[in-house]
mmCIF file of C-alpha atoms and ligand atoms in Angstrom:
data_model
loop_
_atom_site.group_PDB
_atom_site.id
_atom_site.type_symbol
_atom_site.label_atom_id
_atom_site.label_comp_id
_atom_site.label_asym_id
_atom_site.label_seq_id
_atom_site.Cartn_x
_atom_site.Cartn_y
_atom_site.Cartn_z
ATOM 1 C CA MET J 708 -0.100 -0.029 0.070
ATOM 2 C CA ILE J 709 1.393 3.480 -1.053
ATOM 3 C CA LYS J 710 0.427 5.315 1.999
ATOM 4 C CA LEU J 711 -0.526 9.073 1.993
ATOM 5 C CA ILE J 712 1.730 9.870 4.901
ATOM 6 C CA LYS J 713 5.029 7.654 5.061
ATOM 7 C CA SER J 714 6.592 9.360 8.017
ATOM 8 C CA THR J 715 6.138 11.622 11.071
ATOM 9 C CA PHE J 716 8.783 13.862 9.705
ATOM 10 C CA TYR J 717 11.616 14.024 7.205
ATOM 11 C CA LYS J 718 14.765 12.022 8.434
ATOM 12 C CA GLU J 719 12.558 10.394 11.440
ATOM 13 C CA ARG J 720 14.975 8.201 13.012
ATOM 14 C CA LYS J 721 17.696 10.634 13.096
ATOM 15 C CA ILE J 722 15.667 13.673 14.383
ATOM 16 C CA LYS J 723 13.911 11.479 16.958
ATOM 17 C CA ASP J 724 17.171 10.657 18.465
ATOM 18 C CA GLN J 725 18.140 14.359 18.461
ATOM 19 C CA LEU J 726 14.698 15.132 19.869
ATOM 20 C CA ILE J 727 15.200 12.559 22.821
ATOM 21 C CA ARG J 728 18.408 14.308 23.538
ATOM 22 C CA PHE J 729 16.838 17.695 23.453
ATOM 23 C CA ILE J 730 13.921 16.815 25.726
ATOM 24 C CA LYS J 731 16.378 15.401 28.178
ATOM 25 C CA SER J 732 18.530 18.486 28.416
ATOM 26 C CA ALA J 733 15.887 21.183 28.118
ATOM 27 C CA LYS J 734 15.106 23.234 31.149
ATOM 28 C CA GLN J 735 12.005 24.323 29.593
ATOM 29 C CA LEU J 736 9.469 22.508 27.441
ATOM 30 C CA SER J 737 6.738 25.133 27.393
ATOM 31 C CA PHE J 738 6.884 27.966 24.812
ATOM 32 C CA GLY J 739 10.530 29.470 24.878
ATOM 33 C CA GLN J 740 13.727 30.050 23.027
ATOM 34 C CA GLU J 741 13.479 27.014 20.748
ATOM 35 C CA CYS J 742 10.090 28.557 19.497
ATOM 36 C CA ILE J 743 11.194 31.971 19.118
ATOM 37 C CA LYS J 744 14.537 30.545 17.264
ATOM 38 C CA PHE J 745 12.197 28.736 15.020
ATOM 39 C CA GLU J 746 10.121 31.950 14.360
ATOM 40 C CA GLN J 747 13.161 33.804 13.362
ATOM 41 C CA ASN J 748 14.228 31.087 11.193
ATOM 42 C CA PHE J 749 11.032 30.807 9.455
ATOM 43 C CA ALA J 750 10.561 34.340 8.914
ATOM 44 C CA LYS J 751 13.994 34.472 7.097
ATOM 45 C CA TYR J 752 13.119 31.299 5.085
ATOM 46 C CA GLN J 753 9.563 32.763 4.002
ATOM 47 C CA GLY J 754 11.102 36.179 3.431
ATOM 48 C CA ARG J 755 8.619 37.985 5.965
ATOM 49 C CA ARG J 756 9.484 40.377 8.816
ATOM 50 C CA PHE J 757 7.502 38.584 11.453
ATOM 51 C CA CYS J 758 6.750 34.891 11.980
ATOM 52 C CA ILE J 759 4.280 34.042 14.954
ATOM 53 C CA SER J 760 4.166 30.269 15.732
ATOM 54 C CA PHE J 761 1.233 28.427 16.899
ATOM 55 C CA ASN J 762 0.179 24.833 18.066
ATOM 56 C CA SER J 763 -1.321 24.076 14.665
ATOM 57 C CA GLY J 764 -2.063 25.595 11.270
ATOM 58 C CA SER J 765 -5.960 25.546 12.306
ATOM 59 C CA SER J 766 -5.071 27.582 15.434
ATOM 60 C CA ALA J 767 -2.954 30.174 13.099
ATOM 61 C CA ASN J 768 -6.038 30.618 11.006
ATOM 62 C CA LEU J 769 -8.268 31.006 14.096
ATOM 63 C CA ALA J 770 -5.633 33.490 15.488
ATOM 64 C CA ILE J 771 -5.245 35.715 12.245
ATOM 65 C CA ILE J 772 -9.112 36.336 12.007
ATOM 66 C CA GLN J 773 -9.301 37.109 15.830
ATOM 67 C CA ALA J 774 -6.337 39.323 15.562
ATOM 68 C CA LEU J 775 -7.865 41.463 12.496
ATOM 69 C CA LEU J 776 -11.124 41.725 14.498
ATOM 70 C CA ASN J 777 -9.384 43.075 17.571
ATOM 71 C CA MET J 778 -7.406 45.350 15.521
ATOM 72 C CA GLY J 779 -10.791 46.520 13.864
ATOM 73 C CA LYS J 780 -9.359 45.770 10.319
ATOM 74 C CA ILE J 781 -12.443 43.582 9.866
ATOM 75 C CA LYS J 782 -15.725 43.913 11.647
ATOM 76 C CA LYS J 783 -18.483 41.224 12.956
ATOM 77 C CA GLY J 784 -20.887 40.761 10.092
ATOM 78 C CA ASP J 785 -18.419 41.573 7.374
ATOM 79 C CA CYS J 786 -18.544 39.430 4.246
ATOM 80 C CA VAL J 787 -15.262 37.259 3.856
ATOM 81 C CA GLY J 788 -14.553 35.433 0.746
ATOM 82 C CA PHE J 789 -12.929 31.959 0.806
ATOM 83 C CA SER J 790 -11.701 29.440 -1.548
ATOM 84 C CA ALA J 791 -14.685 27.342 -2.019
ATOM 85 C CA VAL J 792 -12.293 24.165 -2.415
ATOM 86 C CA THR J 793 -10.419 24.439 0.919
ATOM 87 C CA TRP J 794 -10.192 22.848 4.349
ATOM 88 C CA SER J 795 -12.582 23.027 7.030
ATOM 89 C CA THR J 796 -10.751 25.131 9.622
ATOM 90 C CA ASN J 797 -10.094 27.766 6.969
ATOM 91 C CA VAL J 798 -13.838 28.746 7.056
ATOM 92 C CA MET J 799 -14.700 27.659 10.544
ATOM 93 C CA PRO J 800 -13.301 30.647 12.185
ATOM 94 C CA LEU J 801 -15.129 32.887 9.936
ATOM 95 C CA ILE J 802 -18.394 31.350 11.093
ATOM 96 C CA GLN J 803 -17.058 31.132 14.669
ATOM 97 C CA LEU J 804 -16.107 34.705 14.992
ATOM 98 C CA GLY J 805 -19.183 36.170 13.570
ATOM 99 C CA LEU J 806 -18.105 36.960 10.031
ATOM 100 C CA LYS J 807 -20.150 35.950 6.679
ATOM 101 C CA PRO J 808 -18.250 33.412 4.679
ATOM 102 C CA VAL J 809 -18.778 33.784 1.035
ATOM 103 C CA PRO J 810 -17.586 30.772 -1.144
ATOM 104 C CA ILE J 811 -15.604 31.740 -4.372
ATOM 105 C CA ASP J 812 -15.525 29.050 -7.077
ATOM 106 C CA ALA J 813 -12.282 27.452 -8.144
ATOM 107 C CA GLU J 814 -11.011 27.216 -11.770
ATOM 108 C CA LEU J 815 -11.229 23.723 -12.829
ATOM 109 C CA ASP J 816 -7.724 23.623 -14.174
ATOM 110 C CA THR J 817 -5.639 25.101 -11.312
ATOM 111 C CA LEU J 818 -8.198 24.033 -8.463
ATOM 112 C CA ASN J 819 -7.612 27.568 -7.195
ATOM 113 C CA ILE J 820 -9.481 30.762 -7.323
ATOM 114 C CA SER J 821 -8.916 33.302 -9.919
ATOM 115 C CA SER J 822 -8.942 37.011 -10.259
ATOM 116 C CA LYS J 823 -11.937 36.476 -12.552
ATOM 117 C CA LYS J 824 -13.832 34.340 -10.085
ATOM 118 C CA LEU J 825 -13.114 37.025 -7.221
ATOM 119 C CA LEU J 826 -14.626 39.794 -9.395
ATOM 120 C CA GLU J 827 -17.811 37.688 -10.151
ATOM 121 C CA CYS J 828 -18.145 37.220 -6.451
ATOM 122 C CA ALA J 829 -17.263 40.761 -5.466
ATOM 123 C CA LYS J 830 -20.067 42.017 -7.868
ATOM 124 C CA LYS J 831 -22.668 40.177 -5.553
ATOM 125 C CA TYR J 832 -21.216 40.539 -2.103
ATOM 126 C CA PRO J 833 -19.403 43.366 -0.332
ATOM 127 C CA ILE J 834 -16.419 41.605 0.246
ATOM 128 C CA LYS J 835 -14.372 43.142 3.200
ATOM 129 C CA MET J 836 -11.489 40.261 3.325
ATOM 130 C CA LEU J 837 -10.490 37.347 1.157
ATOM 131 C CA PHE J 838 -9.243 34.368 3.059
ATOM 132 C CA ILE J 839 -7.686 32.618 0.036
ATOM 133 C CA THR J 840 -6.232 29.122 0.031
ATOM 134 C CA ASN J 841 -3.325 28.277 -2.154
ATOM 135 C CA LEU J 842 -4.535 24.624 -2.663
ATOM 136 C CA LEU J 843 -1.892 21.668 -3.142
ATOM 137 C CA GLY J 844 0.838 23.721 -3.874
ATOM 138 C CA PHE J 845 -0.887 25.680 -6.775
ATOM 139 C CA CYS J 846 -2.251 29.072 -7.412
ATOM 140 C CA ASP J 847 -4.151 30.578 -10.250
ATOM 141 C CA ASP J 848 -3.363 34.447 -10.952
ATOM 142 C CA ILE J 849 -2.613 35.465 -7.444
ATOM 143 C CA ASP J 850 -0.866 38.638 -8.593
ATOM 144 C CA GLN J 851 -3.832 39.755 -10.065
ATOM 145 C CA ILE J 852 -5.817 38.729 -7.360
ATOM 146 C CA LYS J 853 -3.628 40.876 -5.005
ATOM 147 C CA LYS J 854 -4.358 43.920 -7.375
ATOM 148 C CA VAL J 855 -8.055 43.559 -7.430
ATOM 149 C CA CYS J 856 -7.896 43.304 -3.782
ATOM 150 C CA LYS J 857 -5.949 46.543 -3.666
ATOM 151 C CA GLU J 858 -8.494 48.109 -6.044
ATOM 152 C CA LYS J 859 -11.382 47.019 -4.163
ATOM 153 C CA LYS J 860 -9.899 47.645 -0.648
ATOM 154 C CA ILE J 861 -10.321 43.832 0.025
ATOM 155 C CA LEU J 862 -7.869 42.743 2.941
ATOM 156 C CA LEU J 863 -5.855 39.716 1.379
ATOM 157 C CA VAL J 864 -4.753 36.924 3.653
ATOM 158 C CA GLU J 865 -3.433 33.562 2.361
ATOM 159 C CA ASP J 866 -3.907 30.351 3.906
ATOM 160 C CA ASN J 867 -0.508 28.815 2.750
ATOM 161 C CA CYS J 868 -0.736 25.523 4.759
ATOM 162 C CA GLU J 869 -0.487 23.587 1.443
ATOM 163 C CA SER J 870 2.015 25.417 -0.533
ATOM 164 C CA LEU J 871 5.123 26.086 1.478
ATOM 165 C CA GLY J 872 7.881 26.728 -1.053
ATOM 166 C CA THR J 873 5.844 27.315 -4.379
ATOM 167 C CA ILE J 874 7.100 30.167 -6.341
ATOM 168 C CA TYR J 875 4.940 32.242 -8.625
ATOM 169 C CA LYS J 876 6.340 34.901 -10.775
ATOM 170 C CA GLY J 877 9.371 35.039 -8.572
ATOM 171 C CA GLU J 878 7.521 35.511 -5.014
ATOM 172 C CA LYS J 879 6.830 32.628 -2.618
ATOM 173 C CA LEU J 880 3.271 32.040 -2.188
ATOM 174 C CA GLY J 881 2.336 33.160 1.393
ATOM 175 C CA ASN J 882 3.831 36.502 0.480
ATOM 176 C CA PHE J 883 1.067 38.304 -1.584
ATOM 177 C CA GLY J 884 -1.332 39.144 1.176
ATOM 178 C CA LEU J 885 -1.028 41.070 4.412
ATOM 179 C CA ALA J 886 -0.567 37.616 6.215
ATOM 180 C CA SER J 887 -0.292 34.016 5.536
ATOM 181 C CA THR J 888 -0.722 30.906 7.578
ATOM 182 C CA SER J 889 1.212 27.518 7.285
ATOM 183 C CA SER J 890 0.602 24.132 8.760
ATOM 184 C CA PHE J 891 3.258 21.818 9.978
ATOM 185 C CA TYR J 892 0.932 18.867 10.531
ATOM 186 C CA VAL J 893 2.459 15.585 9.660
ATOM 187 C CA ALA J 894 2.345 15.033 5.866
ATOM 188 C CA HIS J 895 2.864 18.947 5.220
ATOM 189 C CA HIS J 896 6.013 20.042 3.655
ATOM 190 C CA ILE J 897 7.733 20.326 6.875
ATOM 191 C CA SER J 898 6.530 18.537 10.045
ATOM 192 C CA THR J 899 6.580 19.545 13.849
ATOM 193 C CA ILE J 900 4.001 16.735 14.382
ATOM 194 C CA GLU J 901 1.607 19.392 15.296
ATOM 195 C CA GLY J 902 2.395 23.192 14.628
ATOM 196 C CA GLY J 903 1.647 26.399 12.439
ATOM 197 C CA VAL J 904 2.586 29.907 11.883
ATOM 198 C CA VAL J 905 1.259 33.169 10.760
ATOM 199 C CA CYS J 906 4.012 35.195 8.757
ATOM 200 C CA THR J 907 3.337 39.201 8.088
ATOM 201 C CA ASP J 908 5.376 42.242 7.719
ATOM 202 C CA ASP J 909 3.132 44.172 9.671
ATOM 203 C CA ARG J 910 4.407 44.901 12.972
ATOM 204 C CA ASN J 911 1.222 45.874 15.021
ATOM 205 C CA LEU J 912 -0.331 42.540 13.489
ATOM 206 C CA ALA J 913 2.318 40.625 14.641
ATOM 207 C CA THR J 914 2.046 41.989 18.199
ATOM 208 C CA MET J 915 -1.692 41.381 18.290
ATOM 209 C CA LEU J 916 -1.019 37.967 16.940
ATOM 210 C CA LYS J 917 1.109 37.113 20.184
ATOM 211 C CA ILE J 918 -1.757 38.728 22.473
ATOM 212 C CA VAL J 919 -4.238 36.375 20.609
ATOM 213 C CA ARG J 920 -1.899 33.427 21.082
ATOM 214 C CA ALA J 921 -1.814 33.689 24.802
ATOM 215 C CA HIS J 922 -4.530 34.476 26.891
ATOM 216 C CA GLY J 923 -4.870 38.208 25.666
ATOM 217 C CA TRP J 924 -1.864 39.007 27.625
ATOM 218 C CA ASP J 925 1.425 40.660 26.489
ATOM 219 C CA ARG J 926 4.023 38.238 28.084
ATOM 220 C CA ASN J 927 5.132 36.542 25.281
ATOM 221 C CA CYS J 928 5.722 39.967 23.481
ATOM 222 C CA THR J 929 9.291 41.257 23.324
ATOM 223 C CA ASN J 930 10.212 44.069 25.808
ATOM 224 C CA SER J 931 9.655 46.934 23.410
ATOM 225 C CA GLU J 932 6.164 45.647 22.399
ATOM 226 C CA GLN J 933 5.462 45.387 26.300
ATOM 227 C CA LYS J 934 6.466 48.813 26.772
ATOM 228 C CA GLU J 935 4.255 50.136 24.079
ATOM 229 C CA ILE J 936 1.223 48.141 25.145
ATOM 230 C CA ARG J 937 1.613 49.217 28.699
ATOM 231 C CA ARG J 938 1.888 52.906 28.076
ATOM 232 C CA GLU J 939 -0.991 52.703 25.832
ATOM 233 C CA PHE J 940 -3.192 51.030 28.489
ATOM 234 C CA LYS J 941 -1.372 53.018 31.336
ATOM 235 C CA VAL J 942 -0.306 49.836 33.045
ATOM 236 C CA GLU J 943 2.414 50.970 35.315
ATOM 237 C CA SER J 944 2.653 48.428 37.990
ATOM 238 C CA SER J 945 4.795 45.325 36.726
ATOM 239 C CA PHE J 946 3.116 43.173 39.265
ATOM 240 C CA TYR J 947 -0.301 43.899 37.621
ATOM 241 C CA ALA J 948 1.287 43.752 34.164
ATOM 242 C CA SER J 949 1.692 40.106 34.277
ATOM 243 C CA TYR J 950 -1.950 39.426 34.618
ATOM 244 C CA THR J 951 -3.345 42.207 32.382
ATOM 245 C CA PHE J 952 -5.321 41.078 29.620
ATOM 246 C CA TYR J 953 -5.522 43.355 26.761
ATOM 247 C CA ASP J 954 -7.848 41.819 24.211
ATOM 248 C CA LEU J 955 -9.521 38.719 23.134
ATOM 249 C CA GLY J 956 -7.411 35.694 22.840
ATOM 250 C CA TYR J 957 -6.856 32.013 23.361
ATOM 251 C CA ASN J 958 -3.947 29.650 24.558
ATOM 252 C CA LEU J 959 -2.824 28.379 21.048
ATOM 253 C CA ARG J 960 0.898 28.270 22.008
ATOM 254 C CA PRO J 961 3.382 25.535 20.674
ATOM 255 C CA MET J 962 5.792 23.768 22.810
ATOM 256 C CA GLU J 963 9.332 23.693 22.584
ATOM 257 C CA ILE J 964 9.392 20.490 20.974
ATOM 258 C CA GLN J 965 7.829 21.747 18.054
ATOM 259 C CA GLY J 966 10.372 24.900 18.025
ATOM 260 C CA PHE J 967 12.914 22.099 18.006
ATOM 261 C CA LEU J 968 11.529 20.212 15.217
ATOM 262 C CA GLY J 969 10.933 23.107 13.172
ATOM 263 C CA ASN J 970 14.352 24.240 13.513
ATOM 264 C CA SER J 971 15.639 20.826 12.459
ATOM 265 C CA GLN J 972 13.157 20.402 9.638
ATOM 266 C CA LEU J 973 14.065 23.915 8.225
ATOM 267 C CA GLN J 974 17.647 22.549 7.564
ATOM 268 C CA TYR J 975 16.068 20.259 4.937
ATOM 269 C CA VAL J 976 13.068 22.444 3.557
ATOM 270 C CA GLU J 977 14.695 23.000 0.139
ATOM 271 C CA GLU J 978 15.549 19.147 -0.095
ATOM 272 C CA ILE J 979 12.080 18.242 0.764
ATOM 273 C CA ASN J 980 10.531 20.647 -1.670
ATOM 274 C CA LYS J 981 12.791 19.593 -4.483
ATOM 275 C CA LYS J 982 11.855 16.048 -4.067
ATOM 276 C CA ARG J 983 8.238 16.829 -4.040
ATOM 277 C CA SER J 984 8.513 19.020 -6.938
ATOM 278 C CA GLU J 985 10.464 16.467 -8.952
ATOM 279 C CA ASN J 986 7.969 13.764 -7.807
ATOM 280 C CA PHE J 987 5.085 15.926 -9.101
ATOM 281 C CA MET J 988 6.624 16.373 -12.578
ATOM 282 C CA LYS J 989 7.096 12.926 -13.109
ATOM 283 C CA LEU J 990 3.639 11.866 -12.266
ATOM 284 C CA ALA J 991 1.916 14.631 -13.726
ATOM 285 C CA SER J 992 3.793 14.443 -17.098
ATOM 286 C CA GLN J 993 2.461 10.779 -17.478
ATOM 287 C CA ILE J 994 -0.966 11.120 -15.797
ATOM 288 C CA TYR J 995 -2.173 14.677 -16.801
ATOM 289 C CA SER J 996 -1.639 13.661 -20.525
ATOM 290 C CA LEU J 997 -4.652 11.341 -20.511
ATOM 291 C CA THR J 998 -6.969 14.235 -20.970
ATOM 292 C CA ASP J 999 -9.732 12.015 -22.299
ATOM 293 C CA LYS J 1000 -10.075 10.338 -18.827
ATOM 294 C CA TYR J 1001 -9.014 13.376 -16.610
ATOM 295 C CA TYR J 1002 -9.560 17.158 -16.815
ATOM 296 C CA PRO J 1003 -6.243 18.937 -17.471
ATOM 297 C CA ILE J 1004 -4.304 20.648 -14.596
ATOM 298 C CA ARG J 1005 -2.517 23.607 -15.472
ATOM 299 C CA PHE J 1006 0.782 24.594 -13.609
ATOM 300 C CA ASP J 1007 3.140 26.043 -16.275
ATOM 301 C CA HIS J 1008 2.493 29.505 -15.238
ATOM 302 C CA ILE J 1009 4.208 28.458 -11.718
ATOM 303 C CA ASP J 1010 8.054 28.862 -11.542
ATOM 304 C CA PHE J 1011 8.373 26.117 -8.904
ATOM 305 C CA VAL J 1012 5.421 23.916 -7.543
ATOM 306 C CA SER J 1013 6.339 22.725 -4.058
ATOM 307 C CA ASN J 1014 3.458 20.078 -4.482
ATOM 308 C CA PHE J 1015 1.527 18.839 -1.368
ATOM 309 C CA ALA J 1016 -0.395 15.916 -2.987
ATOM 310 C CA VAL J 1017 -1.324 15.097 -6.569
ATOM 311 C CA PRO J 1018 -4.964 15.859 -7.576
ATOM 312 C CA VAL J 1019 -6.685 14.112 -10.430
ATOM 313 C CA VAL J 1020 -10.281 15.329 -11.721
ATOM 314 C CA CYS J 1021 -11.930 12.772 -13.571
ATOM 315 C CA ARG J 1022 -14.174 13.700 -16.760
ATOM 316 C CA SER J 1023 -16.972 11.352 -15.431
ATOM 317 C CA GLN J 1024 -18.460 9.651 -12.393
ATOM 318 C CA LYS J 1025 -17.998 6.286 -14.103
ATOM 319 C CA ILE J 1026 -14.290 7.103 -14.355
ATOM 320 C CA ILE J 1027 -13.747 7.914 -10.770
ATOM 321 C CA ASP J 1028 -15.556 5.206 -9.480
ATOM 322 C CA LYS J 1029 -13.431 2.616 -11.497
ATOM 323 C CA LEU J 1030 -10.279 4.463 -10.360
ATOM 324 C CA ILE J 1031 -11.380 4.288 -6.678
ATOM 325 C CA ARG J 1032 -11.807 0.742 -7.092
ATOM 326 C CA LYS J 1033 -8.358 0.221 -8.659
ATOM 327 C CA CYS J 1034 -6.534 1.895 -5.972
ATOM 328 C CA LYS J 1035 -8.156 -0.041 -3.300
ATOM 329 C CA GLY J 1036 -5.514 -1.596 -1.032
ATOM 330 C CA ILE J 1037 -2.471 -0.208 -3.461
ATOM 331 C CA ILE J 1038 -2.671 3.547 -3.167
ATOM 332 C CA GLU J 1039 -4.004 5.366 -0.482
ATOM 333 C CA ILE J 1040 -6.489 8.166 -1.788
ATOM 334 C CA ARG J 1041 -8.607 10.980 -0.451
ATOM 335 C CA PRO J 1042 -11.009 13.615 -1.749
ATOM 336 C CA ILE J 1043 -9.269 16.725 -2.944
ATOM 337 C CA VAL J 1044 -8.696 18.686 0.529
ATOM 338 C CA ALA J 1045 -12.280 18.823 1.911
ATOM 339 C CA GLY J 1046 -13.846 19.135 -1.415
ATOM 340 C CA ASP J 1047 -16.694 21.714 -2.020
ATOM 341 C CA MET J 1048 -16.883 23.428 1.490
ATOM 342 C CA THR J 1049 -20.861 24.135 0.622
ATOM 343 C CA LYS J 1050 -21.420 20.427 0.510
ATOM 344 C CA GLN J 1051 -20.211 19.954 4.018
ATOM 345 C CA PRO J 1052 -22.826 19.592 6.922
ATOM 346 C CA PHE J 1053 -21.348 22.388 9.134
ATOM 347 C CA PHE J 1054 -21.530 24.947 6.310
ATOM 348 C CA ARG J 1055 -25.131 23.859 5.325
ATOM 349 C CA LYS J 1056 -25.988 24.127 9.099
ATOM 350 C CA TYR J 1057 -24.338 27.441 9.697
ATOM 351 C CA ALA J 1058 -24.039 29.332 6.660
ATOM 352 C CA ARG J 1059 -26.797 28.244 4.415
ATOM 353 C CA LYS J 1060 -27.649 31.477 2.911
ATOM 354 C CA PHE J 1061 -24.334 31.954 1.392
ATOM 355 C CA ILE J 1062 -24.424 28.821 -0.665
ATOM 356 C CA PRO J 1063 -24.532 29.885 -4.354
ATOM 357 C CA LYS J 1064 -27.564 28.818 -6.323
ATOM 358 C CA ILE J 1065 -25.172 27.434 -9.259
ATOM 359 C CA ARG J 1066 -25.279 23.994 -10.493
ATOM 360 C CA ASN J 1067 -22.213 22.301 -11.568
ATOM 361 C CA SER J 1068 -19.821 24.708 -10.132
ATOM 362 C CA ASN J 1069 -16.380 23.740 -10.617
ATOM 363 C CA ALA J 1070 -16.124 23.094 -6.637
ATOM 364 C CA SER J 1071 -18.784 20.681 -7.190
ATOM 365 C CA ILE J 1072 -16.966 18.595 -10.031
ATOM 366 C CA ILE J 1073 -13.874 18.620 -8.040
ATOM 367 C CA HIS J 1074 -15.701 17.229 -4.939
ATOM 368 C CA GLU J 1075 -17.668 14.664 -6.960
ATOM 369 C CA GLN J 1076 -14.873 13.680 -9.344
ATOM 370 C CA GLY J 1077 -11.641 14.493 -7.886
ATOM 371 C CA LEU J 1078 -9.423 12.682 -5.577
ATOM 372 C CA TYR J 1079 -5.837 13.103 -4.688
ATOM 373 C CA PHE J 1080 -2.922 10.646 -3.551
ATOM 374 C CA GLY J 1081 0.035 11.640 -1.484
ATOM 375 C CA ASN J 1082 3.211 13.077 -2.475
ATOM 376 C CA ASN J 1083 6.349 13.151 -0.045
ATOM 377 C CA PRO J 1084 10.108 12.857 -0.359
ATOM 378 C CA GLU J 1085 9.911 9.246 0.598
ATOM 379 C CA LEU J 1086 8.169 7.993 -2.421
ATOM 380 C CA THR J 1087 10.244 5.516 -4.284
ATOM 381 C CA LYS J 1088 10.895 4.846 -7.839
ATOM 382 C CA ASN J 1089 8.611 1.710 -7.681
ATOM 383 C CA ASP J 1090 6.039 3.819 -6.071
ATOM 384 C CA ILE J 1091 5.914 6.327 -8.700
ATOM 385 C CA LYS J 1092 5.974 3.692 -11.240
ATOM 386 C CA GLU J 1093 3.005 1.740 -9.598
ATOM 387 C CA ILE J 1094 1.013 5.060 -9.173
ATOM 388 C CA ILE J 1095 1.340 5.860 -12.830
ATOM 389 C CA LYS J 1096 0.216 2.245 -13.857
ATOM 390 C CA ILE J 1097 -2.873 2.528 -11.905
ATOM 391 C CA PHE J 1098 -3.631 5.771 -12.952
ATOM 392 C CA THR J 1099 -2.811 5.347 -16.810
ATOM 393 C CA SER J 1100 -3.911 1.778 -17.535
ATOM 394 C CA ASP J 1101 -7.140 0.811 -18.964
ATOM 395 C CA LYS J 1102 -7.491 -2.167 -17.157
HETATM 396 C C1 PLP X 1723 -5.549 24.586 3.578
HETATM 397 C C2 PLP X 1723 -5.359 24.087 5.144
HETATM 398 N N1 PLP X 1723 -5.626 25.088 5.983
HETATM 399 C C3 PLP X 1723 -5.500 24.558 7.143
HETATM 400 C C4 PLP X 1723 -5.063 23.526 7.715
HETATM 401 C C5 PLP X 1723 -5.075 22.869 9.186
HETATM 402 O O1 PLP X 1723 -3.793 22.746 9.536
HETATM 403 P P1 PLP X 1723 -3.613 21.793 10.858
HETATM 404 O O2 PLP X 1723 -3.932 20.457 10.425
HETATM 405 O O3 PLP X 1723 -1.909 21.956 11.144
HETATM 406 O O4 PLP X 1723 -4.497 22.374 12.004
HETATM 407 C C6 PLP X 1723 -4.859 22.524 6.686
HETATM 408 C C7 PLP X 1723 -4.818 20.999 7.105
HETATM 409 O O5 PLP X 1723 -4.385 20.190 6.314
HETATM 410 C C8 PLP X 1723 -5.054 22.805 5.326
HETATM 411 O O6 PLP X 1723 -4.855 21.638 4.378
#
């Protein structure tokens, strides 16, 4: 069986040994210096001024929405556009925090939303923010999306949990919006077992994210941030400062274990992404050429595809049914991310009135006729051969 996930993290044996030594020698295992070091290293890798770490990508998504609300950059009741094909915890914080989640259809050939789809949606809804998902290591014309957002004063934030390292028009995905989130859950490009970050160049947002991350207090902020906050709120006593809560928050902190793993995984990130990209190219060149069976997937507009998993969208229900049967027991497969979010029970329960009344949306086709299989640096030549055989043979 070619599993979706082959290891907990890259170089698992070696890193586990190092992790044991780290745990034995560390004086502190709750959030501390390793996490801060990882934030600095990750910010440098991503090419952003600030990186704030969390205990998961979902927590990073929740925190960015809460931080934007706390800062008044968005308000309760605002319409927020999101990619109709995405992950549940991209959309859930919008509902949980009182925003109106407006799904934007994907393009069938990139699986991502385009500036055209955004414009169509913005005609119908007064969108204040776009929480775009860069799906599976791909994007559509995100440079144009950024332009439309600027023109229409739409706040752009990227959920980049699946696209670490992809480069489009010379820029890493995750650097097109005000901020972006990443996930380091097992099977993502780098894994800290559980973990995530928000990256941004906006200093005030970075400070607010730290407040949101831990109880609403400022204790994980830098000295200069603390000084500014305490001055603004006229908190003069350092005794009370340690238990002063400035705005709405949670406890979404990662542990030193995640910081340690993040630092060690980052050493290999280029190697991992290169392997993922090479695997993808080998698989895509064979599988996607069968355009009578599958819808074509376009990625030649992307400089470097740091692929998360390999999607296939079948041209008919019959084709996908047969493919699912063929993969059984041989290749582990899944629906494409969470499929069309508007078909999910939670969305129907809480956001029914935002379900567009269009039949056969691309998101719906991707939901009904799409699947993906795993890509990871541990895929062997034989795995790739076997996958190509299953996906291209007529038997
Ligand atoms: C697009 C997207 N956003 C958010 C998440 C959530 O990340 P995590 O599993 O770290 O909570 C995922 C998880 O796979 C994802 O694919």
